[in-house]
mmCIF file of C-alpha atoms and ligand atoms in Angstrom:
data_model
loop_
_atom_site.group_PDB
_atom_site.id
_atom_site.type_symbol
_atom_site.label_atom_id
_atom_site.label_comp_id
_atom_site.label_asym_id
_atom_site.label_seq_id
_atom_site.Cartn_x
_atom_site.Cartn_y
_atom_site.Cartn_z
ATOM 1 C CA UNK A 157 -15.825 -40.638 4.568
ATOM 2 C CA UNK A 158 -17.105 -43.059 7.680
ATOM 3 C CA UNK A 159 -16.253 -46.593 8.179
ATOM 4 C CA UNK A 160 -20.182 -47.264 7.173
ATOM 5 C CA UNK A 161 -19.876 -45.319 3.442
ATOM 6 C CA UNK A 162 -16.657 -47.431 2.941
ATOM 7 C CA UNK A 163 -18.318 -50.789 3.706
ATOM 8 C CA UNK A 164 -21.946 -49.068 1.737
ATOM 9 C CA UNK A 165 -19.082 -49.125 -0.934
ATOM 10 C CA UNK A 166 -17.746 -52.320 -0.645
ATOM 11 C CA UNK A 167 -20.379 -54.029 -0.652
ATOM 12 C CA UNK A 168 -22.658 -52.903 -3.101
ATOM 13 C CA UNK A 169 -19.163 -53.905 -5.098
ATOM 14 C CA UNK A 170 -19.271 -57.394 -3.840
ATOM 15 C CA UNK A 171 -22.899 -58.144 -5.010
ATOM 16 C CA UNK A 172 -22.727 -56.429 -8.205
ATOM 17 C CA UNK A 173 -19.515 -59.004 -8.829
ATOM 18 C CA UNK A 174 -21.364 -62.253 -7.452
ATOM 19 C CA UNK A 175 -24.430 -60.783 -9.343
ATOM 20 C CA UNK A 176 -22.313 -60.938 -12.698
ATOM 21 C CA UNK A 177 -20.236 -64.529 -11.421
ATOM 22 C CA UNK A 178 -24.269 -66.036 -11.504
ATOM 23 C CA UNK A 179 -25.228 -64.281 -14.896
ATOM 24 C CA UNK A 180 -22.300 -65.767 -16.497
ATOM 25 C CA UNK A 181 -23.701 -69.236 -15.041
ATOM 26 C CA UNK A 182 -27.000 -69.633 -15.458
ATOM 27 C CA UNK A 183 -26.518 -68.475 -18.802
ATOM 28 C CA UNK A 184 -23.640 -70.116 -19.758
ATOM 29 C CA UNK A 185 -24.036 -73.222 -22.351
ATOM 30 C CA UNK A 186 -20.699 -75.605 -22.643
ATOM 31 C CA UNK A 187 -20.440 -76.491 -26.154
ATOM 32 C CA UNK A 188 -21.019 -79.934 -27.189
ATOM 33 C CA UNK A 189 -23.462 -80.738 -24.513
ATOM 34 C CA UNK A 190 -26.869 -79.823 -26.547
ATOM 35 C CA UNK A 191 -28.291 -79.713 -29.424
ATOM 36 C CA UNK A 192 -26.675 -77.610 -32.067
ATOM 37 C CA UNK A 193 -30.591 -76.699 -33.639
ATOM 38 C CA UNK A 194 -31.514 -75.387 -30.350
ATOM 39 C CA UNK A 195 -32.624 -71.860 -30.900
ATOM 40 C CA UNK A 196 -33.615 -68.758 -27.986
ATOM 41 C CA UNK A 197 -36.874 -69.561 -29.983
ATOM 42 C CA UNK A 198 -37.486 -65.556 -30.827
ATOM 43 C CA UNK A 199 -37.796 -65.499 -34.990
ATOM 44 C CA UNK A 200 -38.445 -62.710 -36.872
ATOM 45 C CA UNK A 201 -39.661 -62.268 -40.147
ATOM 46 C CA UNK A 202 -38.803 -66.130 -40.716
ATOM 47 C CA UNK A 203 -35.437 -66.093 -39.273
ATOM 48 C CA UNK A 204 -34.656 -67.700 -36.233
ATOM 49 C CA UNK A 205 -31.847 -66.897 -33.357
ATOM 50 C CA UNK A 206 -29.511 -70.558 -32.248
ATOM 51 C CA UNK A 207 -28.826 -70.760 -28.525
ATOM 52 C CA UNK A 208 -24.429 -71.429 -29.844
ATOM 53 C CA UNK A 209 -22.303 -71.009 -26.687
ATOM 54 C CA UNK A 210 -20.259 -67.686 -26.325
ATOM 55 C CA UNK A 211 -17.060 -66.850 -28.053
ATOM 56 C CA UNK A 212 -13.547 -68.717 -25.313
ATOM 57 C CA UNK A 213 -12.125 -65.593 -26.044
ATOM 58 C CA UNK A 214 -15.348 -63.451 -25.239
ATOM 59 C CA UNK A 215 -15.636 -64.986 -21.606
ATOM 60 C CA UNK A 216 -12.541 -65.427 -20.374
ATOM 61 C CA UNK A 217 -12.181 -60.935 -21.105
ATOM 62 C CA UNK A 218 -15.551 -61.444 -18.812
ATOM 63 C CA UNK A 219 -13.687 -62.995 -16.308
ATOM 64 C CA UNK A 220 -10.134 -61.704 -16.721
ATOM 65 C CA UNK A 221 -12.166 -57.556 -16.075
ATOM 66 C CA UNK A 222 -13.716 -59.376 -12.563
ATOM 67 C CA UNK A 223 -10.421 -60.165 -11.338
ATOM 68 C CA UNK A 224 -9.421 -57.329 -11.617
ATOM 69 C CA UNK A 225 -12.546 -54.905 -10.569
ATOM 70 C CA UNK A 226 -11.220 -57.146 -6.952
ATOM 71 C CA UNK A 227 -8.310 -56.380 -7.314
ATOM 72 C CA UNK A 228 -8.304 -53.169 -7.948
ATOM 73 C CA UNK A 229 -11.076 -53.004 -5.343
ATOM 74 C CA UNK A 230 -8.766 -54.151 -2.570
ATOM 75 C CA UNK A 231 -5.546 -52.185 -3.049
ATOM 76 C CA UNK A 232 -6.810 -49.387 -4.182
ATOM 77 C CA UNK A 233 -8.149 -47.181 -0.904
ATOM 78 C CA UNK A 234 -11.934 -46.427 0.151
ATOM 79 C CA UNK A 235 -12.703 -44.017 1.738
ATOM 80 C CA UNK A 236 -11.333 -45.823 5.511
ATOM 81 C CA UNK A 237 -9.824 -48.958 4.146
ATOM 82 C CA UNK A 238 -6.299 -47.605 3.746
ATOM 83 C CA UNK A 239 -6.357 -50.349 0.394
ATOM 84 C CA UNK A 240 -3.057 -52.942 0.755
ATOM 85 C CA UNK A 241 -1.627 -50.421 -1.635
ATOM 86 C CA UNK A 242 -1.393 -47.632 0.678
ATOM 87 C CA UNK A 243 -1.397 -45.447 -2.416
ATOM 88 C CA UNK A 244 -3.095 -42.064 -1.784
ATOM 89 C CA UNK A 245 -3.879 -38.827 -4.251
ATOM 90 C CA UNK A 246 -1.815 -36.781 -0.949
ATOM 91 C CA UNK A 247 1.036 -39.375 -1.275
ATOM 92 C CA UNK A 248 0.966 -38.884 -4.241
ATOM 93 C CA UNK A 249 1.656 -35.256 -4.709
ATOM 94 C CA UNK A 250 3.828 -35.303 -1.530
ATOM 95 C CA UNK A 251 5.961 -36.730 -2.771
ATOM 96 C CA UNK A 252 6.659 -35.330 -6.543
ATOM 97 C CA UNK A 253 5.996 -32.016 -4.651
ATOM 98 C CA UNK A 254 8.855 -32.773 -2.676
ATOM 99 C CA UNK A 255 11.236 -34.011 -6.256
ATOM 100 C CA UNK A 256 10.153 -30.880 -8.260
ATOM 101 C CA UNK A 257 11.254 -28.630 -5.234
ATOM 102 C CA UNK A 258 14.196 -30.265 -4.802
ATOM 103 C CA UNK A 259 14.765 -29.320 -9.095
ATOM 104 C CA UNK A 260 13.832 -26.276 -9.167
ATOM 105 C CA UNK A 261 14.647 -24.959 -5.723
ATOM 106 C CA UNK A 262 17.632 -24.180 -6.280
ATOM 107 C CA UNK A 263 16.562 -22.925 -9.331
ATOM 108 C CA UNK A 264 14.605 -20.069 -7.464
ATOM 109 C CA UNK A 265 16.695 -19.505 -4.802
ATOM 110 C CA UNK A 266 19.332 -18.582 -7.241
ATOM 111 C CA UNK A 267 17.181 -16.143 -9.345
ATOM 112 C CA UNK A 268 15.469 -14.686 -6.311
ATOM 113 C CA UNK A 269 19.484 -12.981 -5.464
ATOM 114 C CA UNK A 270 18.804 -11.350 -8.800
ATOM 115 C CA UNK A 271 17.516 -7.827 -8.580
ATOM 116 C CA UNK A 272 13.532 -7.592 -10.768
ATOM 117 C CA UNK A 273 15.571 -4.980 -13.184
ATOM 118 C CA UNK A 274 17.782 -7.651 -14.619
ATOM 119 C CA UNK A 275 16.134 -10.961 -14.461
ATOM 120 C CA UNK A 276 15.200 -9.443 -18.215
ATOM 121 C CA UNK A 277 18.405 -10.707 -19.331
ATOM 122 C CA UNK A 278 18.111 -14.402 -17.781
ATOM 123 C CA UNK A 279 16.413 -16.919 -21.233
ATOM 124 C CA UNK A 280 15.487 -19.099 -18.356
ATOM 125 C CA UNK A 281 13.631 -16.394 -15.919
ATOM 126 C CA UNK A 282 11.711 -15.133 -18.283
ATOM 127 C CA UNK A 283 10.697 -19.215 -19.389
ATOM 128 C CA UNK A 284 9.968 -19.794 -15.888
ATOM 129 C CA UNK A 285 7.881 -16.038 -15.425
ATOM 130 C CA UNK A 286 6.222 -15.819 -18.537
ATOM 131 C CA UNK A 287 4.823 -19.805 -17.426
ATOM 132 C CA UNK A 288 3.841 -18.816 -14.546
ATOM 133 C CA UNK A 289 1.852 -15.476 -15.539
ATOM 134 C CA UNK A 290 0.524 -18.370 -18.288
ATOM 135 C CA UNK A 291 -0.507 -20.551 -15.515
ATOM 136 C CA UNK A 292 -1.945 -17.413 -12.801
ATOM 137 C CA UNK A 293 -1.992 -13.970 -14.851
ATOM 138 C CA UNK A 294 -2.955 -14.447 -18.417
ATOM 139 C CA UNK A 295 -6.613 -15.634 -17.288
ATOM 140 C CA UNK A 296 -7.355 -11.549 -16.100
ATOM 141 C CA UNK A 297 -4.160 -9.846 -18.421
ATOM 142 C CA UNK A 298 -5.055 -11.619 -21.535
ATOM 143 C CA UNK A 299 -2.004 -14.288 -23.064
ATOM 144 C CA UNK A 300 -0.038 -11.588 -24.387
ATOM 145 C CA UNK A 301 -0.399 -8.808 -21.168
ATOM 146 C CA UNK A 302 -2.710 -6.589 -23.777
ATOM 147 C CA UNK A 303 -5.075 -6.156 -21.099
ATOM 148 C CA UNK A 304 -8.775 -6.365 -21.184
ATOM 149 C CA UNK A 305 -11.304 -4.026 -20.461
ATOM 150 C CA UNK A 306 -11.021 -3.325 -16.190
ATOM 151 C CA UNK A 307 -7.172 -4.846 -16.839
ATOM 152 C CA UNK A 308 -4.446 -3.069 -17.364
ATOM 153 C CA UNK A 309 -2.041 -3.900 -19.875
ATOM 154 C CA UNK A 310 1.114 -5.312 -18.574
ATOM 155 C CA UNK A 311 3.590 -4.313 -21.624
ATOM 156 C CA UNK A 312 2.744 -0.504 -22.492
ATOM 157 C CA UNK A 313 4.669 2.491 -20.312
ATOM 158 C CA UNK A 314 1.207 3.529 -18.316
ATOM 159 C CA UNK A 315 1.120 1.766 -14.615
ATOM 160 C CA UNK A 316 -1.459 2.903 -11.718
ATOM 161 C CA UNK A 317 1.351 1.362 -9.230
ATOM 162 C CA UNK A 318 4.776 2.437 -10.895
ATOM 163 C CA UNK A 319 6.719 0.744 -12.425
ATOM 164 C CA UNK A 320 10.626 0.261 -10.793
ATOM 165 C CA UNK A 321 10.595 -3.555 -9.571
ATOM 166 C CA UNK A 322 10.062 -3.318 -6.085
ATOM 167 C CA UNK A 323 6.618 -1.514 -7.687
ATOM 168 C CA UNK A 324 5.853 -4.062 -9.781
ATOM 169 C CA UNK A 325 6.732 -6.764 -7.171
ATOM 170 C CA UNK A 326 4.828 -5.055 -4.742
ATOM 171 C CA UNK A 327 1.755 -5.506 -6.383
ATOM 172 C CA UNK A 328 1.892 -8.627 -7.539
ATOM 173 C CA UNK A 329 2.954 -9.938 -3.433
ATOM 174 C CA UNK A 330 0.257 -7.978 -2.008
ATOM 175 C CA UNK A 331 -2.586 -7.423 -4.455
ATOM 176 C CA UNK A 332 -3.895 -3.539 -5.253
ATOM 177 C CA UNK A 333 -7.953 -1.785 -5.183
ATOM 178 C CA UNK A 334 -8.055 1.634 -7.824
ATOM 179 C CA UNK A 335 -10.894 3.094 -5.217
ATOM 180 C CA UNK A 336 -12.374 5.825 -7.374
ATOM 181 C CA UNK A 337 -15.835 7.692 -5.929
ATOM 182 C CA UNK A 338 -18.647 8.063 -7.274
ATOM 183 C CA UNK A 339 -19.739 11.470 -8.534
ATOM 184 C CA UNK A 340 -22.701 11.161 -9.818
ATOM 185 C CA UNK A 341 -24.861 12.898 -6.510
ATOM 186 C CA UNK A 342 -22.227 14.954 -5.530
ATOM 187 C CA UNK A 343 -22.117 17.297 -9.043
ATOM 188 C CA UNK A 344 -25.436 15.711 -10.934
ATOM 189 C CA UNK A 345 -25.104 14.943 -14.399
ATOM 190 C CA UNK A 346 -24.874 18.382 -15.310
ATOM 191 C CA UNK A 347 -21.223 18.738 -13.229
ATOM 192 C CA UNK A 348 -20.754 15.129 -14.769
ATOM 193 C CA UNK A 349 -20.569 16.187 -18.575
ATOM 194 C CA UNK A 350 -18.907 19.275 -17.783
ATOM 195 C CA UNK A 351 -15.670 17.776 -15.883
ATOM 196 C CA UNK A 352 -15.977 15.254 -18.571
ATOM 197 C CA UNK A 353 -15.429 17.803 -20.939
ATOM 198 C CA UNK A 354 -12.522 18.903 -18.927
ATOM 199 C CA UNK A 355 -10.862 15.032 -18.871
ATOM 200 C CA UNK A 356 -10.952 15.166 -22.676
ATOM 201 C CA UNK A 357 -9.224 18.017 -22.842
ATOM 202 C CA UNK A 358 -7.018 16.774 -20.533
ATOM 203 C CA UNK A 359 -6.404 13.715 -22.761
ATOM 204 C CA UNK A 360 -6.431 16.140 -25.996
ATOM 205 C CA UNK A 361 -9.412 14.150 -27.170
ATOM 206 C CA UNK A 362 -12.437 16.220 -29.138
ATOM 207 C CA UNK A 363 -14.214 18.873 -26.273
ATOM 208 C CA UNK A 364 -16.712 21.214 -25.516
ATOM 209 C CA UNK A 365 -13.847 24.874 -25.037
ATOM 210 C CA UNK A 366 -17.073 26.767 -22.576
ATOM 211 C CA UNK A 367 -17.714 23.234 -20.726
ATOM 212 C CA UNK A 368 -14.396 21.905 -19.911
ATOM 213 C CA UNK A 369 -13.321 25.576 -18.470
ATOM 214 C CA UNK A 370 -16.226 25.146 -16.070
ATOM 215 C CA UNK A 371 -14.667 21.761 -16.142
ATOM 216 C CA UNK A 372 -11.999 22.361 -14.725
ATOM 217 C CA UNK A 373 -12.718 24.740 -11.874
ATOM 218 C CA UNK A 374 -14.161 21.019 -9.902
ATOM 219 C CA UNK A 375 -10.870 19.280 -11.081
ATOM 220 C CA UNK A 376 -8.514 21.139 -9.179
ATOM 221 C CA UNK A 377 -11.883 20.783 -5.645
ATOM 222 C CA UNK A 378 -12.607 17.433 -5.815
ATOM 223 C CA UNK A 379 -10.604 14.923 -8.418
ATOM 224 C CA UNK A 380 -6.679 16.869 -8.305
ATOM 225 C CA UNK A 381 -6.839 16.158 -4.369
ATOM 226 C CA UNK A 382 -6.151 11.602 -6.277
ATOM 227 C CA UNK A 383 -4.930 12.681 -9.574
ATOM 228 C CA UNK A 384 -2.709 15.171 -9.145
ATOM 229 C CA UNK A 385 -3.118 19.201 -10.548
ATOM 230 C CA UNK A 386 -1.724 18.461 -13.831
ATOM 231 C CA UNK A 387 -4.429 15.178 -13.888
ATOM 232 C CA UNK A 388 -0.870 12.763 -14.778
ATOM 233 C CA UNK A 389 -2.105 10.451 -11.611
ATOM 234 C CA UNK A 390 -0.508 9.468 -8.407
ATOM 235 C CA UNK A 391 1.132 5.666 -8.138
ATOM 236 C CA UNK A 392 0.590 5.768 -4.891
ATOM 237 C CA UNK A 393 -2.704 5.483 -4.982
ATOM 238 C CA UNK A 394 -3.449 3.902 -8.235
ATOM 239 C CA UNK A 395 -5.482 6.722 -9.677
ATOM 240 C CA UNK A 396 -4.285 6.694 -12.992
ATOM 241 C CA UNK A 397 -3.041 9.563 -15.947
ATOM 242 C CA UNK A 398 -5.829 11.142 -17.639
ATOM 243 C CA UNK A 399 -3.709 13.142 -19.825
ATOM 244 C CA UNK A 400 -2.374 10.051 -21.909
ATOM 245 C CA UNK A 401 -5.640 8.840 -23.909
ATOM 246 C CA UNK A 402 -4.888 5.197 -22.074
ATOM 247 C CA UNK A 403 -7.706 4.285 -20.985
ATOM 248 C CA UNK A 404 -8.756 1.196 -18.689
ATOM 249 C CA UNK A 405 -12.508 1.846 -18.919
ATOM 250 C CA UNK A 406 -13.415 2.132 -22.168
ATOM 251 C CA UNK A 407 -15.553 -0.643 -23.478
ATOM 252 C CA UNK A 408 -14.673 -0.827 -26.765
ATOM 253 C CA UNK A 409 -16.314 1.004 -30.470
ATOM 254 C CA UNK A 410 -18.173 3.124 -27.356
ATOM 255 C CA UNK A 411 -17.949 6.717 -27.312
ATOM 256 C CA UNK A 412 -15.164 7.202 -25.007
ATOM 257 C CA UNK A 413 -17.557 10.271 -23.357
ATOM 258 C CA UNK A 414 -19.774 7.808 -22.559
ATOM 259 C CA UNK A 415 -17.547 5.649 -20.381
ATOM 260 C CA UNK A 416 -15.707 8.512 -18.791
ATOM 261 C CA UNK A 417 -18.831 9.335 -17.728
ATOM 262 C CA UNK A 418 -19.952 6.760 -16.301
ATOM 263 C CA UNK A 419 -16.357 6.176 -14.215
ATOM 264 C CA UNK A 420 -16.462 10.302 -12.541
ATOM 265 C CA UNK A 421 -20.979 9.215 -11.776
ATOM 266 C CA UNK A 422 -20.396 5.063 -10.412
ATOM 267 C CA UNK A 423 -17.294 5.561 -9.582
ATOM 268 C CA UNK A 424 -14.339 1.769 -10.405
ATOM 269 C CA UNK A 425 -12.589 -0.688 -8.112
ATOM 270 C CA UNK A 426 -10.490 -2.832 -9.939
ATOM 271 C CA UNK A 427 -9.163 -4.905 -7.686
ATOM 272 C CA UNK A 428 -5.523 -7.083 -8.209
ATOM 273 C CA UNK A 429 -5.299 -9.879 -5.709
ATOM 274 C CA UNK A 430 -1.989 -10.518 -4.176
ATOM 275 C CA UNK A 431 -0.082 -13.698 -4.331
ATOM 276 C CA UNK A 432 2.428 -14.083 -1.818
ATOM 277 C CA UNK A 433 0.807 -16.215 -0.021
ATOM 278 C CA UNK A 434 -0.401 -18.163 -2.853
ATOM 279 C CA UNK A 435 3.191 -18.381 -5.008
ATOM 280 C CA UNK A 436 5.309 -17.549 -2.257
ATOM 281 C CA UNK A 437 8.477 -14.861 -2.522
ATOM 282 C CA UNK A 438 10.355 -17.055 -4.882
ATOM 283 C CA UNK A 439 7.538 -17.015 -7.500
ATOM 284 C CA UNK A 440 6.333 -13.715 -7.007
ATOM 285 C CA UNK A 441 9.960 -12.417 -7.823
ATOM 286 C CA UNK A 442 10.372 -14.547 -10.899
ATOM 287 C CA UNK A 443 7.113 -12.835 -11.886
ATOM 288 C CA UNK A 444 7.569 -9.656 -11.208
ATOM 289 C CA UNK A 445 10.727 -9.818 -13.973
ATOM 290 C CA UNK A 446 8.495 -11.313 -16.290
ATOM 291 C CA UNK A 447 6.321 -8.056 -16.686
ATOM 292 C CA UNK A 448 8.731 -5.871 -16.509
ATOM 293 C CA UNK A 449 10.634 -7.375 -19.353
ATOM 294 C CA UNK A 450 7.171 -6.541 -20.892
ATOM 295 C CA UNK A 451 7.539 -3.172 -21.458
ATOM 296 C CA UNK A 452 11.078 -2.231 -21.251
HETATM 297 C C1 LIG B 600 -8.948 -11.912 -10.031
HETATM 298 C C2 LIG B 600 -8.534 -11.632 -11.982
HETATM 299 C C3 LIG B 600 -6.615 -10.207 -11.469
HETATM 300 C C4 LIG B 600 -5.429 -11.731 -12.081
HETATM 301 C C5 LIG B 600 -5.494 -13.086 -12.176
HETATM 302 C C6 LIG B 600 -4.103 -11.006 -11.647
HETATM 303 N N1 LIG B 600 -4.886 -9.918 -12.188
HETATM 304 FE FE1 LIG B 600 -3.282 -8.273 -12.270
HETATM 305 N N2 LIG B 600 -4.693 -7.062 -12.173
HETATM 306 C C7 LIG B 600 -5.775 -7.388 -11.746
HETATM 307 C C8 LIG B 600 -6.577 -6.439 -12.070
HETATM 308 C C9 LIG B 600 -7.573 -5.855 -11.786
HETATM 309 C C10 LIG B 600 -5.792 -4.872 -11.848
HETATM 310 C C11 LIG B 600 -5.906 -3.287 -11.856
HETATM 311 C C12 LIG B 600 -5.568 -2.834 -10.485
HETATM 312 C C13 LIG B 600 -6.769 -1.508 -10.288
HETATM 313 O O1 LIG B 600 -7.216 -0.684 -10.947
HETATM 314 O O2 LIG B 600 -6.463 -1.022 -9.547
HETATM 315 C C14 LIG B 600 -4.675 -5.832 -12.217
HETATM 316 C C15 LIG B 600 -3.705 -5.013 -11.558
HETATM 317 C C16 LIG B 600 -1.683 -5.493 -12.105
HETATM 318 C C17 LIG B 600 -0.945 -4.721 -12.457
HETATM 319 C C18 LIG B 600 -0.315 -2.859 -12.106
HETATM 320 C C19 LIG B 600 -0.684 -2.848 -13.484
HETATM 321 C C20 LIG B 600 -0.527 -0.733 -13.355
HETATM 322 O O3 LIG B 600 -1.182 -0.311 -14.247
HETATM 323 O O4 LIG B 600 0.373 -0.932 -12.178
HETATM 324 C C21 LIG B 600 -0.024 -5.124 -12.405
HETATM 325 C C22 LIG B 600 1.335 -5.483 -12.626
HETATM 326 C C23 LIG B 600 -0.660 -7.284 -12.235
HETATM 327 N N3 LIG B 600 -1.840 -7.428 -11.602
HETATM 328 C C24 LIG B 600 0.269 -7.860 -12.407
HETATM 329 C C25 LIG B 600 -0.244 -9.637 -12.900
HETATM 330 C C26 LIG B 600 0.262 -11.066 -12.354
HETATM 331 C C27 LIG B 600 1.437 -10.873 -12.642
HETATM 332 C C28 LIG B 600 -0.892 -11.208 -11.873
HETATM 333 C C29 LIG B 600 -0.544 -13.400 -11.796
HETATM 334 C C30 LIG B 600 0.459 -13.828 -11.021
HETATM 335 C C31 LIG B 600 -2.004 -11.072 -12.150
HETATM 336 N N4 LIG B 600 -1.896 -9.575 -12.087
HETATM 337 C C32 LIG B 600 -3.337 -11.689 -12.037
HETATM 338 C C33 LIG B 600 -6.937 -8.063 -11.910
HETATM 339 C C34 LIG B 600 -5.617 -9.708 -11.707
HETATM 340 C C1 LIG B 601 -9.783 8.453 -3.519
HETATM 341 C C2 LIG B 601 -8.715 9.149 -5.160
HETATM 342 C C3 LIG B 601 -9.571 9.735 -6.302
HETATM 343 C C4 LIG B 601 -10.701 10.948 -6.293
HETATM 344 C C5 LIG B 601 -10.762 12.303 -5.253
HETATM 345 C C6 LIG B 601 -11.220 11.046 -8.191
HETATM 346 N N1 LIG B 601 -10.799 9.915 -8.330
HETATM 347 FE FE1 LIG B 601 -10.741 9.263 -10.284
HETATM 348 N N2 LIG B 601 -9.850 7.094 -10.284
HETATM 349 C C7 LIG B 601 -9.166 7.795 -9.303
HETATM 350 C C8 LIG B 601 -9.220 5.485 -8.867
HETATM 351 C C9 LIG B 601 -8.095 5.375 -7.518
HETATM 352 C C10 LIG B 601 -8.880 5.039 -9.923
HETATM 353 C C11 LIG B 601 -8.730 4.145 -10.821
HETATM 354 C C12 LIG B 601 -9.752 3.344 -9.914
HETATM 355 C C13 LIG B 601 -10.205 1.715 -10.684
HETATM 356 O O1 LIG B 601 -8.152 1.119 -10.718
HETATM 357 O O2 LIG B 601 -10.510 0.762 -10.952
HETATM 358 C C14 LIG B 601 -9.557 6.496 -11.274
HETATM 359 C C15 LIG B 601 -10.349 6.296 -12.598
HETATM 360 C C16 LIG B 601 -10.538 7.472 -12.779
HETATM 361 C C17 LIG B 601 -11.094 7.170 -14.321
HETATM 362 C C18 LIG B 601 -10.841 5.829 -15.093
HETATM 363 C C19 LIG B 601 -9.579 6.005 -15.966
HETATM 364 C C20 LIG B 601 -9.663 4.575 -17.297
HETATM 365 O O3 LIG B 601 -8.463 4.600 -17.484
HETATM 366 O O4 LIG B 601 -10.268 4.632 -17.394
HETATM 367 C C21 LIG B 601 -11.917 8.710 -14.732
HETATM 368 C C22 LIG B 601 -11.827 9.317 -16.385
HETATM 369 C C23 LIG B 601 -11.496 9.424 -13.304
HETATM 370 N N3 LIG B 601 -10.974 8.284 -11.791
HETATM 371 C C24 LIG B 601 -11.649 10.649 -13.624
HETATM 372 C C25 LIG B 601 -11.881 11.302 -11.978
HETATM 373 C C26 LIG B 601 -12.612 12.578 -11.822
HETATM 374 C C27 LIG B 601 -12.644 13.325 -13.270
HETATM 375 C C28 LIG B 601 -12.587 12.881 -10.524
HETATM 376 C C29 LIG B 601 -12.813 14.515 -9.814
HETATM 377 C C30 LIG B 601 -14.699 14.345 -10.084
HETATM 378 C C31 LIG B 601 -12.224 12.093 -10.522
HETATM 379 N N4 LIG B 601 -11.430 11.049 -10.587
HETATM 380 C C32 LIG B 601 -11.891 11.711 -8.370
HETATM 381 C C33 LIG B 601 -8.981 7.958 -7.784
HETATM 382 C C34 LIG B 601 -9.843 9.519 -7.407
#
C-alpha cells in the first residue's frame, strides 16, 4: 500500500473519531443543569419524550470505545505505517512455523527414514498421514479415500499406477496424467459399440457374443498397446485394468455400457496434481505410508 492510502485511512478514521467526540459533546446534557420537565418535543398519541441525560455507564463505555479505537490505530500496522507494536501477520506466521518445525521437524525426519511399506505399523505416522490426507486429498478422493466418479478409490486393490510404496510415493510427489485417446472419429458409432461389447465381456458383464468377437479384433489393434493384450492394463501408462469390473468412470445409476462407450468415444484425461513442491518430501512420504496402509 502506498503512503497515500495509509494516510487516507488515518485521516478518514481521525475524522470519524473527531465526529463521534463532537456528537457526544453537542448532545450531552449535564444532569441537573436544566429543568427536569424538559422534553425533546416528540409526541406520539399524547406520549412525550423527556430529554434526560445519557446514563453515565453508557457514556463512559462510548469514551472507552473511542480510546480503544485510537490505541488500535496506532498499535497495529496500516499500509506503510508499521504500528508501534511492530506486529505483522507474516511475522506471526514465521514465528509459529519455526516453533512448529522445531516441535515436529524431528518426528518427520525420523519417519522419513522408515520405508513407506513399514509406516503402517506406526500409529503416530498413520495418524499424521491421515490428518494430511484430510487436509489435502479428501476433497477429491473422499474423507475415507473411497473415491468418486473420475477420482480413484485408494482403499481397494485396483491401481492405475501400481501399488508398491515407491510407485504410490511417486504418484503423490510428481502427480499423474492419464491420457486415454478419443476413438469416436476413428471407429465411428458402430466401431465404438462393438468394442464396448468386448470390454463388457472382458469384465464379465452381460454382452452380445457376436459383437464382442468383432470388437476383440479392434481391441488387439488399437487398445492392447496400452491396456495390454489381455486387457489387464499397464501401470506405467496409467491404463486401467479392464477385466476387474472396477470402473473409474461409471456414473451411478447409469447403464455401464453407456459409460464405457462415452469413454471410448471422447477419451479421458484424469489429472492427479503433484504435491512434492507444495508439501515437501517428508509429508509426501507420510502420505504414501497412509495411502499404502489403506489397502494393506
Ligand atoms: C484435484 C483433485 C485431486 C487431489 C486434491 C488429489 N488427487 Fe489423487 N488423484 C486425482 C485423480 C483425478 C487421479 C487419477 C489420475 C488418472 O486418472 O490418471 C488421482 C490418483 C491418485 C493416486 C493413484 C491411484 C492409482 O490407482 O494408482 C493416488 C495414490 C493418489 N491420487 C493420492 C492422492 C493423495 C495422497 C492426495 C493428497 C496429497 C491426492 N491424491 C490429492 C485427483 C486428486
Ligand atoms: C495411449 C494409451 C491408450 C490407448 C491406446 C487406449 N487407452 Fe483406454 N485408457 C488409457 C488410460 C491412460 C486410461 C485412464 C484415463 C484416466 O485415468 O483418466 C484409459 C481408460 C479407459 C477406460 C475407462 C476405464 C475406467 O475404469 O473407467 C476404458 C473403458 C478404456 N480406456 C477402453 C479403451 C479402449 C476400448 C481402447 C481402444 C479402442 C483404449 N482404451 C485405448 C489409455 C489408453
